CSV table of C-alpha atoms in Angstrom, one decimal:
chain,number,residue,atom,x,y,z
A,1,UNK,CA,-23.4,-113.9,-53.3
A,2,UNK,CA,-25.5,-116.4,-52.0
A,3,UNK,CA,-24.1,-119.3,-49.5
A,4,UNK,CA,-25.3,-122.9,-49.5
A,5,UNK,CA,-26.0,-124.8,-45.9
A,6,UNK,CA,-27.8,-128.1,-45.0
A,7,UNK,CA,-29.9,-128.0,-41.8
A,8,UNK,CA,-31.7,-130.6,-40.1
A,9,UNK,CA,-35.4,-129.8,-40.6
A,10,UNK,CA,-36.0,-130.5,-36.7
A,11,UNK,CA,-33.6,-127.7,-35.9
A,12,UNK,CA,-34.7,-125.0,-38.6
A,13,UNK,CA,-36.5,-122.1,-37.5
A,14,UNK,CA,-38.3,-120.8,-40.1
A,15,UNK,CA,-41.2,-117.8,-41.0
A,16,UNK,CA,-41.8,-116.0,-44.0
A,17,UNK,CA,-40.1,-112.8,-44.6
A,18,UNK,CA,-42.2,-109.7,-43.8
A,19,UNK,CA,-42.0,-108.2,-46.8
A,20,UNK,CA,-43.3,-111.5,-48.4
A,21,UNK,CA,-45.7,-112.2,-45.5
A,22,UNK,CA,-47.5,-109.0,-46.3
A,23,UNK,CA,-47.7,-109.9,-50.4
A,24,UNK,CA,-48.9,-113.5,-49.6
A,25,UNK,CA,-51.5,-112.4,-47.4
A,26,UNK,CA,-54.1,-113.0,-50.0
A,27,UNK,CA,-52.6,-115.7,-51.6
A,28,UNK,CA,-54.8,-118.9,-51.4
A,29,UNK,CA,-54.0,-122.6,-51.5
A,30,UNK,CA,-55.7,-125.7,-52.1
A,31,UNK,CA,-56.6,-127.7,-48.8
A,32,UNK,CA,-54.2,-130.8,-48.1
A,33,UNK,CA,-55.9,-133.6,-46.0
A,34,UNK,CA,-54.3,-136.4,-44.1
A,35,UNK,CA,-54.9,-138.9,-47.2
A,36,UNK,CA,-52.2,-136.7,-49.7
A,37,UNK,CA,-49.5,-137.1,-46.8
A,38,UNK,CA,-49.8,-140.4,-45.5
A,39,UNK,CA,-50.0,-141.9,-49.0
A,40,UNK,CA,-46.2,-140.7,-49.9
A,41,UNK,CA,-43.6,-142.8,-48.8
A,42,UNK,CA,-40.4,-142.3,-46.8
A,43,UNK,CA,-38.5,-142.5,-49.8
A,44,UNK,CA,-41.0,-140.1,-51.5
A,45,UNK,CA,-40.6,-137.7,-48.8
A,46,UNK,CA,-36.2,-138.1,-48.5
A,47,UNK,CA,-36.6,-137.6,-52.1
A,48,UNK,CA,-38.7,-134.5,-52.5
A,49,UNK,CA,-37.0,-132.6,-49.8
A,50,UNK,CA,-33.5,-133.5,-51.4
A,51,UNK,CA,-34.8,-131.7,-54.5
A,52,UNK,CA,-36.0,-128.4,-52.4
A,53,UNK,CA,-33.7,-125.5,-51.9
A,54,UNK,CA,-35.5,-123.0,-49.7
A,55,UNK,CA,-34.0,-119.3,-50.6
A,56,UNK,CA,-33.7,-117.5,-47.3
A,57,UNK,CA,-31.9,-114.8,-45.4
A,58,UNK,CA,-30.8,-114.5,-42.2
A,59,UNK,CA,-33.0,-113.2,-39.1
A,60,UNK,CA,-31.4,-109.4,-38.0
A,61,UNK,CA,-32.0,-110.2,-34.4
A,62,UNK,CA,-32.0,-114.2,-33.9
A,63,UNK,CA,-28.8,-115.9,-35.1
A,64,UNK,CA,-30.4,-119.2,-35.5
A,65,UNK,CA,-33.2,-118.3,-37.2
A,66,UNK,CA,-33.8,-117.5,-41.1
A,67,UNK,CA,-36.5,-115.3,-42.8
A,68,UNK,CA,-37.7,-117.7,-46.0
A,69,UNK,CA,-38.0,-115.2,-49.1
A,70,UNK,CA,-40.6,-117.3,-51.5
A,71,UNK,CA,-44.1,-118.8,-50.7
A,72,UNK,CA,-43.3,-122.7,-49.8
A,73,UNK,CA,-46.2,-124.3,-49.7
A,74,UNK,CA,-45.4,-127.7,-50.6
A,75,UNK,CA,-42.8,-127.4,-48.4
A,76,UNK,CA,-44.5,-126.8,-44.8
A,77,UNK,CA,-47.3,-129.6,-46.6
A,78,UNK,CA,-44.0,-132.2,-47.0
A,79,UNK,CA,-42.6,-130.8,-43.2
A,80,UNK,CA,-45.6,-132.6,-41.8
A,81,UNK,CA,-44.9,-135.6,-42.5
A,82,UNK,CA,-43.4,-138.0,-39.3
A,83,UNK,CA,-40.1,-139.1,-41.6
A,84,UNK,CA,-39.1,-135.4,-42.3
A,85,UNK,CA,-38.0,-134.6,-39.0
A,86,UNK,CA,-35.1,-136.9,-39.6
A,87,UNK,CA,-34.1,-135.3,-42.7
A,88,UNK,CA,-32.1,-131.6,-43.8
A,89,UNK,CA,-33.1,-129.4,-46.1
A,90,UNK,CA,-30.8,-127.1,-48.2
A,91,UNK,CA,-30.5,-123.7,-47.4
A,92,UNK,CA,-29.7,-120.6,-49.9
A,93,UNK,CA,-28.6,-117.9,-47.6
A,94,UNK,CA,-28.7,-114.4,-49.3
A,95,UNK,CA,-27.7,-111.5,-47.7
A,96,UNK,CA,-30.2,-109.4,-45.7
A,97,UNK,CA,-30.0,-106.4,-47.9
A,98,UNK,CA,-30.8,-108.6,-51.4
A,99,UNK,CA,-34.5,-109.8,-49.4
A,100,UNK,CA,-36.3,-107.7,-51.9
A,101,UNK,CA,-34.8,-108.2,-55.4
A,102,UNK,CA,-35.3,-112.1,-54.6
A,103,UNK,CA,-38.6,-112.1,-53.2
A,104,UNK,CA,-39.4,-110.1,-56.5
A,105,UNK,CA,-37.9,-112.5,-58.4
A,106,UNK,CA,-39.4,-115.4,-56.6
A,107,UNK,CA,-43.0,-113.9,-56.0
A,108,UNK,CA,-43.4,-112.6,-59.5
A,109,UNK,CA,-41.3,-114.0,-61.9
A,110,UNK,CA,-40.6,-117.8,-61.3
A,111,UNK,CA,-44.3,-118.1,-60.9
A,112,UNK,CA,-45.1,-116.3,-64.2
A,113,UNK,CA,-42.8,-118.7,-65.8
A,114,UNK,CA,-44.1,-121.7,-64.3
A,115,UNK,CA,-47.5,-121.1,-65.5
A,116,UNK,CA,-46.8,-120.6,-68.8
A,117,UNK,CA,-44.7,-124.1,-68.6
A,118,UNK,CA,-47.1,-125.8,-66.7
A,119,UNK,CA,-50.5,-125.3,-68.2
A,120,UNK,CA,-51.4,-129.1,-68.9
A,121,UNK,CA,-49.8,-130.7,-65.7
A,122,UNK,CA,-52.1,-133.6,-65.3
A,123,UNK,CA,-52.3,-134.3,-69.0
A,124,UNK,CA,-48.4,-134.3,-68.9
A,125,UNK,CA,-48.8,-136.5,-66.1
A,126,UNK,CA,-50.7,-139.1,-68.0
A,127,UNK,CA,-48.7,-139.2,-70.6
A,128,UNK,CA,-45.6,-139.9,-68.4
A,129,UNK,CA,-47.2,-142.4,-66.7
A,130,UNK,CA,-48.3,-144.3,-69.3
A,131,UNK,CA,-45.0,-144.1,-71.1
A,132,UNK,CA,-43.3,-145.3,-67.6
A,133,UNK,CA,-45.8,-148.2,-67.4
A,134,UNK,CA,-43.2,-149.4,-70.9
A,135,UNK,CA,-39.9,-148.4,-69.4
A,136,UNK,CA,-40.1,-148.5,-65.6
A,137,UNK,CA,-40.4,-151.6,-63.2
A,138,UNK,CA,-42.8,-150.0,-61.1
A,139,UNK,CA,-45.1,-146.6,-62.0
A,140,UNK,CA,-47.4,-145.1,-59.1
A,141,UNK,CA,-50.9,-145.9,-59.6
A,142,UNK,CA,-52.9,-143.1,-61.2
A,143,UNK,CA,-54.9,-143.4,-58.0
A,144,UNK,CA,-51.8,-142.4,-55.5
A,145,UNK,CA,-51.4,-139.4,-57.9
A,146,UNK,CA,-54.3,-138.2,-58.1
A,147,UNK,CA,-54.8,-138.4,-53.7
A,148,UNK,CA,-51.8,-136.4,-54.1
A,149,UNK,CA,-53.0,-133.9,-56.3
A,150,UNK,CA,-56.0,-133.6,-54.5
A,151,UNK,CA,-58.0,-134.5,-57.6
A,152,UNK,CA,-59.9,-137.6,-58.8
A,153,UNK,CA,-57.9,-140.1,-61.4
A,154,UNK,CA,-59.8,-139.3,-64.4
A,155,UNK,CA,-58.8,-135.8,-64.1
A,156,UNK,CA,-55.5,-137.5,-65.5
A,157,UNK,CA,-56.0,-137.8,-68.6
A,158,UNK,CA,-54.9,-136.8,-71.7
């Protein structure tokens, strides 16, 4: 059974689990740029790292430190950003000996899943936005998404 902690992201030591450092080796991510970060609020950033929960387990040798057991890219990308540090970040602590059946899970599976969810993203994106633009005070400029995205705004379209 899992355990849930908060830790204050200045104090977590974090790297990727060997097992999942060897399976990600290949794995390749878009570019982030300076732009994507510094256009996200601090409220954006408390926000989006209150939603994470990074699945981990504990280091075997170094009590303080965790092994993380799914490929995090947006997080590290979010870490960078100068109003993180003040914030914690949720922890899901497995036991060491359950590392493979969840990087399994969380290598293979929840990805498969999310594509087959996600396959219009920015066109589900426009729609939102220009529903919110009827219901919602204030809506994100399609330009601010799409810096985030790393795209150009008529990408989001639909």
């Amino acid at each position: 059974m899992a355990k849930r902690k908060m830790i204050a992201l200045r104090a977590l030591q974090l790297s990727y689990h060997p097992l999942l450092a060897h399976i990600t080796e290949g794995d390749h991510f878009q570019l982030t740029n300076q732009a994507q970060l510094s256009s996200l609020s601090n409220l954006e950033i408390q926000s989006l790292i209150e939603q994470m929960t990074l699945s981990v387990v504990p280091h075997p040798n170094k009590p303080t430190q965790y092994y993380l057991l799914s490929p995090a890219a947006d997080f590290f990308f979010i870490q960078q950003h100068p109003h993180s540090s003040t914030l914690q970040v949720q922890l899901l602590i497995y036991p060491f000996e359950d590392a493979e059946s969840i990087i399994k899970t969380l290598s293979f599976i929840a990805p498969s899943l999310n594509h087959g969810l996600q396959t219009k993203a920015l066109h589900n994106l426009s729609k939102r936005h220009q529903l919110a633009k009827l219901y919602m005070k204030s809506v994100p400029s399609k330009r601010k998404l799409a810096v985030i995205a790393n795209t150009s705004a008529s990408a989001i379209r639909h």
